[in-house]
Coordinates of C-alpha atoms in Angstrom, one line a residue:
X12 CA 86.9 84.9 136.4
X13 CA 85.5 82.6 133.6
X14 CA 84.4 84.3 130.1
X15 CA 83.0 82.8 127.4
X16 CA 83.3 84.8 123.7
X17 CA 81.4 83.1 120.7
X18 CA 81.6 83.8 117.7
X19 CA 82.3 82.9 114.0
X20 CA 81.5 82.7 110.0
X21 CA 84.1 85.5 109.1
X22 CA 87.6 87.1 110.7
X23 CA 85.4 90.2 110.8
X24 CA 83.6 88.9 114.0
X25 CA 86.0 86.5 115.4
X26 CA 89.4 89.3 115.3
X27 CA 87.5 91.6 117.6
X28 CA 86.6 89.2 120.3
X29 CA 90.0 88.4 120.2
X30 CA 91.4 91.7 120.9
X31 CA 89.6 91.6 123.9
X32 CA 89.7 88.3 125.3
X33 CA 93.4 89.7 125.1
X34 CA 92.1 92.7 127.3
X35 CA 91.2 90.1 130.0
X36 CA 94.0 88.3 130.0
X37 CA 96.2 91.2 130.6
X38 CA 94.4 92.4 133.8
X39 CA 93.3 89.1 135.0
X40 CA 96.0 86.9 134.8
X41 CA 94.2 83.4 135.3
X42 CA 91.1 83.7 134.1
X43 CA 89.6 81.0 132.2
X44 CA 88.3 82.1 128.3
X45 CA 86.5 80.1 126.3
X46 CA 85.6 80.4 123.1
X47 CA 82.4 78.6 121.1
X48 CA 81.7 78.7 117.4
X49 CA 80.4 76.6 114.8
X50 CA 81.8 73.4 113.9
X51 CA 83.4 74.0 110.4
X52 CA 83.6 77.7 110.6
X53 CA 86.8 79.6 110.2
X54 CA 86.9 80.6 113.8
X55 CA 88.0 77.1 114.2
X56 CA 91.4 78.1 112.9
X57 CA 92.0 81.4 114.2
X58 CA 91.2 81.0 118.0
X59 CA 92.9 78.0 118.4
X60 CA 95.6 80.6 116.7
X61 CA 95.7 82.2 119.0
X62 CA 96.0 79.7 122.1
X63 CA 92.2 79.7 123.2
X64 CA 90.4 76.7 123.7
X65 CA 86.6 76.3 121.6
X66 CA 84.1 74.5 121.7
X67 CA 81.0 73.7 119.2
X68 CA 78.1 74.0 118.9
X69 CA 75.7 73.2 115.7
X70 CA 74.2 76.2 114.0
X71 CA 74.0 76.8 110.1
X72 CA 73.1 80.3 107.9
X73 CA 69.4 81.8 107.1
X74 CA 69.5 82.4 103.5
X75 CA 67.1 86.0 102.6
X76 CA 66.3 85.0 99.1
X77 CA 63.1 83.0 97.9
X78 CA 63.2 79.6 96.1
X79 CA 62.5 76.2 97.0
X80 CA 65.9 75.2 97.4
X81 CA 66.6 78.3 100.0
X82 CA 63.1 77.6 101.9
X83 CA 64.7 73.7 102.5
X84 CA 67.8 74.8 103.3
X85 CA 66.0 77.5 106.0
X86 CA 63.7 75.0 107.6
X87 CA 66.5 72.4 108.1
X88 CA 68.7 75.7 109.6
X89 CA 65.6 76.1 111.8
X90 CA 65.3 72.2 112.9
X91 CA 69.2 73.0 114.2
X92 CA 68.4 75.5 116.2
X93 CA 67.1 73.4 119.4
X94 CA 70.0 71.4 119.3
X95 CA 72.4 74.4 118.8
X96 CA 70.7 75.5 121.9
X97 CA 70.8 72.6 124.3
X98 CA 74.7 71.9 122.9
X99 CA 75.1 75.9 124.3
X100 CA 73.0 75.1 127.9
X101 CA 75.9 72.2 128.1
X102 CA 78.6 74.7 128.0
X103 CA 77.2 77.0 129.8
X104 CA 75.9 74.5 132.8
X105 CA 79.7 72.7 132.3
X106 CA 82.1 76.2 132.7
X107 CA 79.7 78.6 134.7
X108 CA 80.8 81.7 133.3
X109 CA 80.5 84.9 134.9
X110 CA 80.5 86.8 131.8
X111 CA 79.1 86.1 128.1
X112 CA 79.9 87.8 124.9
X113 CA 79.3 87.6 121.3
X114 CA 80.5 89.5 118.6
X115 CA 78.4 88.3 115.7
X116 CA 77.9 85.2 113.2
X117 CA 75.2 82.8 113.5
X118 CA 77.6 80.5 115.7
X119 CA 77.1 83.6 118.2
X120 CA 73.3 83.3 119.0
X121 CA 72.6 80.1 121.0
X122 CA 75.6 80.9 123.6
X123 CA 74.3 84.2 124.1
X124 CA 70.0 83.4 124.0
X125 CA 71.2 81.0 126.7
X126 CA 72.9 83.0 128.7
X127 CA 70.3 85.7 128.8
X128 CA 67.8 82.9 129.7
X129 CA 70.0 82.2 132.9
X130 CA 70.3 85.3 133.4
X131 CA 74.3 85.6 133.5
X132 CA 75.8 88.8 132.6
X133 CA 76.1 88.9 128.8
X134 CA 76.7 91.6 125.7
X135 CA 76.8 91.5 122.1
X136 CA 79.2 93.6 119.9
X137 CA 78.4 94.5 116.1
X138 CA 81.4 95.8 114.3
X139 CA 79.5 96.9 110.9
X140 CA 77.8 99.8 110.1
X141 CA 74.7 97.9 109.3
X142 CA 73.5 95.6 112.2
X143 CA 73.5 91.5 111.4
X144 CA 70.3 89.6 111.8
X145 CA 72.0 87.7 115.1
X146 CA 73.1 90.7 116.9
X147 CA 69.2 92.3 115.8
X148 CA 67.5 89.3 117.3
X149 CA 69.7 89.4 120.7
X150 CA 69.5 93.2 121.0
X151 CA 66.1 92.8 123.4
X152 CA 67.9 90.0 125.3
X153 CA 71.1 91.0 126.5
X154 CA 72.3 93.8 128.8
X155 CA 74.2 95.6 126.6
X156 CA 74.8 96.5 122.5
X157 CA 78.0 97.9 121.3
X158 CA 78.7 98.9 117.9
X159 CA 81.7 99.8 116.2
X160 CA 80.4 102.8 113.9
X161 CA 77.6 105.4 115.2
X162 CA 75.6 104.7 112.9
X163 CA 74.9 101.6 113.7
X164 CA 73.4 102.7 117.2
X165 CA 70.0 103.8 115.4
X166 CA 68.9 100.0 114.7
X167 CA 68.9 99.2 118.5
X168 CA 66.3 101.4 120.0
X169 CA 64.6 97.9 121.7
X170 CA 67.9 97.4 123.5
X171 CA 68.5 98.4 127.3
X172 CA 71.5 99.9 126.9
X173 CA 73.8 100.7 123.7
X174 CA 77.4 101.8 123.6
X175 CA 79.8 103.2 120.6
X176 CA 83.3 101.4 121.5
X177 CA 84.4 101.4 117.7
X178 CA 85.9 98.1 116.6
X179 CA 88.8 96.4 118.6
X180 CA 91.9 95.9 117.0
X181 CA 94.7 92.6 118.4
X182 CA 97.3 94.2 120.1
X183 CA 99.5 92.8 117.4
X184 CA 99.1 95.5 114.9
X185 CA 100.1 98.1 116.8
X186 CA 104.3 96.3 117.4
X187 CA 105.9 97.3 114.7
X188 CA 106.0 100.5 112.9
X189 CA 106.5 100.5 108.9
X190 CA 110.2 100.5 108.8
X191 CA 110.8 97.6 111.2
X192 CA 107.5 95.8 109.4
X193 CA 109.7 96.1 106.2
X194 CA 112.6 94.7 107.8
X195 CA 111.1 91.7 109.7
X196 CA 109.6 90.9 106.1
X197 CA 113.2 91.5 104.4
X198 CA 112.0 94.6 102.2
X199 CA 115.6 96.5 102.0
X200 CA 114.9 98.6 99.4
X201 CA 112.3 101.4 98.3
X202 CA 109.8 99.5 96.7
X203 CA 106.5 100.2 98.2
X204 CA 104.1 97.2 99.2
X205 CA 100.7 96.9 97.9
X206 CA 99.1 93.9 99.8
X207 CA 95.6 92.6 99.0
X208 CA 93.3 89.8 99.7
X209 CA 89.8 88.7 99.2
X210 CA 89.1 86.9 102.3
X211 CA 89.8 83.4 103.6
X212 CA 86.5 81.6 101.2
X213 CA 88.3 83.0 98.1
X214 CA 86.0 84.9 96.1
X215 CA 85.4 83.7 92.5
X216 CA 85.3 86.4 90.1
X217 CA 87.3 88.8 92.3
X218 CA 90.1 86.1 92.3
X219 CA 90.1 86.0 89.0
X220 CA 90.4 90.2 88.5
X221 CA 93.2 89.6 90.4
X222 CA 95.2 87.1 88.2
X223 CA 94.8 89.6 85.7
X224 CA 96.3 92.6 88.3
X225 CA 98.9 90.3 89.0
X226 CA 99.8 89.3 84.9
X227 CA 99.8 93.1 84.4
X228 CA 102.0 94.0 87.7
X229 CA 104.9 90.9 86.6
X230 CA 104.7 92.0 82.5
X231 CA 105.4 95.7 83.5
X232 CA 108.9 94.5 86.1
X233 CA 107.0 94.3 89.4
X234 CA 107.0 97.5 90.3
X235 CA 106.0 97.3 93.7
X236 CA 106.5 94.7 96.2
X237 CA 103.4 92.7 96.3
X238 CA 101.2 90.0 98.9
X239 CA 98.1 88.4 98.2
X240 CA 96.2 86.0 100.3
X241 CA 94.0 83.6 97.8
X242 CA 92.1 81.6 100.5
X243 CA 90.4 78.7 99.0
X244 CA 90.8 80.1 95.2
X245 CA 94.8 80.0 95.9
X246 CA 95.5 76.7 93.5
X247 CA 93.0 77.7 91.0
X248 CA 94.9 81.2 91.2
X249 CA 98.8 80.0 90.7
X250 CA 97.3 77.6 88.0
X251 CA 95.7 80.1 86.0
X252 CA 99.4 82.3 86.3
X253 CA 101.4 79.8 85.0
X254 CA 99.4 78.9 81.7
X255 CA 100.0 82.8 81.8
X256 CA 103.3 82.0 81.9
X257 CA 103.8 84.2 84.9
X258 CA 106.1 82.9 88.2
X259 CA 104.8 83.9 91.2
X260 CA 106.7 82.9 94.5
X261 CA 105.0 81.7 97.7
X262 CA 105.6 84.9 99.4
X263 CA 104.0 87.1 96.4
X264 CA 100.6 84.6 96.2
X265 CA 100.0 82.5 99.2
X266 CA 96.6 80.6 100.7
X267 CA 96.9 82.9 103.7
X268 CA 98.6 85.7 105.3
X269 CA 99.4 84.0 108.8
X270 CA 101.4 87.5 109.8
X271 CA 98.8 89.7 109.0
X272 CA 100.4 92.2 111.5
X273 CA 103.3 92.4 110.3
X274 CA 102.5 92.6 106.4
X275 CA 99.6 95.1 107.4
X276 CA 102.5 97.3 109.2
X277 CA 104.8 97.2 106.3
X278 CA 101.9 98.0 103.6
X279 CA 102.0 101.0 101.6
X280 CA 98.6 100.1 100.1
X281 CA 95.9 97.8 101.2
X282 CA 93.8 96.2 98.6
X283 CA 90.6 94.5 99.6
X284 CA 86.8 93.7 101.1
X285 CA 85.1 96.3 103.5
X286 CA 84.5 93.6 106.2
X287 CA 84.3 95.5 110.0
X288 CA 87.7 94.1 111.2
X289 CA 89.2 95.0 108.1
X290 CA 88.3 98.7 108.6
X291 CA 89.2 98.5 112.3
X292 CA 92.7 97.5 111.2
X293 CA 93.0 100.2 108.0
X294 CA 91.7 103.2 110.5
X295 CA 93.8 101.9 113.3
X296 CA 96.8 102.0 111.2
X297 CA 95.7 104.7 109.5
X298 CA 96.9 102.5 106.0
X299 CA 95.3 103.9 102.4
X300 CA 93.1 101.4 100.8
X301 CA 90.9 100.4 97.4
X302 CA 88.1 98.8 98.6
X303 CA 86.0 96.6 96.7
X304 CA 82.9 95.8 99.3
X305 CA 81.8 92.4 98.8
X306 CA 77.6 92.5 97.2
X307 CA 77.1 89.1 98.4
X308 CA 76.7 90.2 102.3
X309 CA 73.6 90.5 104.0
X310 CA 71.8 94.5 103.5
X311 CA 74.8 95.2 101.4
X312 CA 76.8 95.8 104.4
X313 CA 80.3 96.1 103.2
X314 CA 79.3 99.1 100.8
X315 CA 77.9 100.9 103.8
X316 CA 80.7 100.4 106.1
X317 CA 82.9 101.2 102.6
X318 CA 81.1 104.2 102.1
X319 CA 81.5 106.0 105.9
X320 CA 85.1 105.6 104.9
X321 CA 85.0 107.1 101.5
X322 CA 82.9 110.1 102.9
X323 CA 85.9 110.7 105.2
X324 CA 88.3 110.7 102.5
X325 CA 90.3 107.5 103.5
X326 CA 89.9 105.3 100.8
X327 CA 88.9 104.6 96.7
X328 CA 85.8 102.4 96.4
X329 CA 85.4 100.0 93.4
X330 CA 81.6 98.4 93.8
X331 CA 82.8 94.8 92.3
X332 CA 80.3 95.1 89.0
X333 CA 82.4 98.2 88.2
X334 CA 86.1 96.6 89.0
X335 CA 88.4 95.0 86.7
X336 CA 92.3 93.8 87.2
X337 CA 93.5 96.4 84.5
X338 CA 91.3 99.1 87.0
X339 CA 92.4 97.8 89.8
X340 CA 96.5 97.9 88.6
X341 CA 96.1 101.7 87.3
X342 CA 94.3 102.9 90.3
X343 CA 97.0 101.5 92.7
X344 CA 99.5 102.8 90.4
X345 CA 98.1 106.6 90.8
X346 CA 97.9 106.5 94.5
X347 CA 101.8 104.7 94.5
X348 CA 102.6 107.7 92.7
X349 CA 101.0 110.1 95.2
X350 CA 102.6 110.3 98.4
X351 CA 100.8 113.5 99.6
X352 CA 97.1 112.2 98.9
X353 CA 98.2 108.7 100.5
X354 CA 99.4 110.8 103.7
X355 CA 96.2 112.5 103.5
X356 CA 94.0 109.2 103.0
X357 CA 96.0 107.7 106.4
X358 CA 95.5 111.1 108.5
X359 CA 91.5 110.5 107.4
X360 CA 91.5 106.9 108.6
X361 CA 93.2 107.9 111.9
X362 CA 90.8 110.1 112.7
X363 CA 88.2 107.3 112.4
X364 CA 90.3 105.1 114.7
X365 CA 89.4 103.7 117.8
X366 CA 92.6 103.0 119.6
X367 CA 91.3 102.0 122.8
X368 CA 88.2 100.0 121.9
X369 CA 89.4 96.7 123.3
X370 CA 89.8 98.5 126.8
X371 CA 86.1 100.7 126.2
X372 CA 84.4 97.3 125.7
X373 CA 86.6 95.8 128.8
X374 CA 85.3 98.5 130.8
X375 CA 81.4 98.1 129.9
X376 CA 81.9 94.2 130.1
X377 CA 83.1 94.4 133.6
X378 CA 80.3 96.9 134.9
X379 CA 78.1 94.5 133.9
X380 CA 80.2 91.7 135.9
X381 CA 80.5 94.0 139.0
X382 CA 76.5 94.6 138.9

């Protein structure tokens, strides 16, 4: 069996098609994955991670916004798509897959379009509550839509067939439980752990709210253990702390967190965006959070898929105009302090889990294979 997956532009849309490309390796040893993206985008980094091979293809963002500068930077998007296309037919015509799926990201849609066109079996995923404008403008193409949250279903009444999976989570994260986490990070004492992080592009003013949490968290004794992931802002980050006059050590404030499984396991408290795989992980692992949905998506996304977990009772949600360091530090504080509401936060989450998503989505994949 040959699959392609393709995807890219965040983890959000890449983590999930690798939770399942892990489904088919498990219960078809042999098969041939494949996985195609965009040729600077981050999904560069993580599938080849995780010991999948990818290939390119040449696509570039639609900006919604009006000005001349966005209307130039549209059109030459648009001039791409043709050869985004023909670099897809390539692949296609060059592996012969027997199944396609794409699980969001501009990088996703000439793969896909192209594999409708040739009519081989393909699917689209959308993890957020609020559908993307590639997965809209493949919904009337492809055999089947799935969507992580129900109410995402509503915005695919063109499609021929929609199914709720939920949002698959790597097998990874569900190893370790919170003790052994703690110990394969070296945590030996009763500290909790608050991790945070912004996202692998940084995130500007958010980065620096956080030099201020962490200025507050060293002058008060470190009263937590703490891990934050920086991304791009990382050396503008540790700069800034140490005209503070505040030592941070690699493991406190690092560019990435490469064991995200591990440090997710071990958390106590999860600071950070409202991106889809984020919230598959937190509900998965039932982890409290403070989420600070990112207002430079596309429909405001992050708030929504923030919000379904607010209404639920799993989480605190700081809109980003609102949020400050100093907020930030006294509201982790207050739930470190409260063990019961914490428990109560994780039981929420769990409820929202979808443990089995990766094998739902297997299932409907290969239905469409054995048709």
């Amino acid at each position: 069996m040959r699959v392609i997956f393709t995807c890219g532009g965040s983890a959000g849309h890449v983590n999930p098609a690798l939770a399942v490309a892990q489904q088919f390796e498990q219960k078809h040893p042999g098969c041939e994955i494949l996985f195609v993206g965009a040729e600077r985008g981050m999904e560069q980094r993580l599938v080849r991670q995780a010991g999948y091979p990818i290939e390119t293809v040449k696509v570039s963002t639609f900006e919604r916004s009006w000005s001349w500068k966005v209307l130039k930077h549209n059109v030459s998007s648009a001039l791409k798509l043709p050869v985004g296309q023909h670099e897809a037919a390539s692949i296609l015509k060059k592996f012969k897959p027997d199944l396609v799926v794409g699980t969001g990201g501009y990088a996703s849609y000439p793969a896909v379009h192209e594999a409708a066109r040739r009519r081989v079996p393909c699917a689209i995923h959308e993890s957020n509550a609020y559908p993307g404008l590639t997965t809209r403008a493949l919904a009337n193409k492809v055999d089947l839509v799935m969507v992580g949250f129900p109410e995402a279903a509503a915005y695919y009444k063109e499609a021929k067939r929609v199914a709720v999976t939920g949002t698959p989570v790597r097998g990874e994260f569900f190893t370790l439980d919170r003790e052994q986490a703690r110990l394969r990070l070296g945590l030996l004492d009763s500290q909790p752990l608050v991790v945070s992080f912004w996202g692998s592009q940084g995130a500007g003013h958010m980065s620096d709210k956080t030099v201020d949490f962490v200025e507050r968290w060293a002058a008060e004794g470190r009263p937590f253990h703490y891990v934050h992931a920086a991304g791009r802002d990382y050396e503008d980050m540790t700069a800034e702390l140490a005209k503070r006059g505040v030592a941070v050590t690699d493991s406190e404030v690092r560019p990435y967190i490469d064991n995200m499984p591990v440090v997710m396991a071990a958390a106590d408290l999860v600071i950070c965006r409202a991106g889809a795989s984020t919230i598959g992980e937190l509900t998965a692992l039932g982890k409290p959070a403070i989420l600070v949905p990112s207002p430079f998506v596309a429909a405001n996304h992050q708030y929504k898929n923030a919000k379904v977990l607010l209404d639920r009772g799993g989480v605190e949600l700081m809109e980003e105009k609102d949020c400050t360091g100093e907020g930030l530090y006294r509201t982790a504080l207050e739930l470190l302090a409260d063990g019961a509401r914490r428990a109560s936060m994780g039981r929420a989450l769990k409820g929202l889990a979808a443990p089995d998503a990766a094998q739902d989505i297997y299932k409907n994949l290969m239905k469409l294979v054995k048709k």
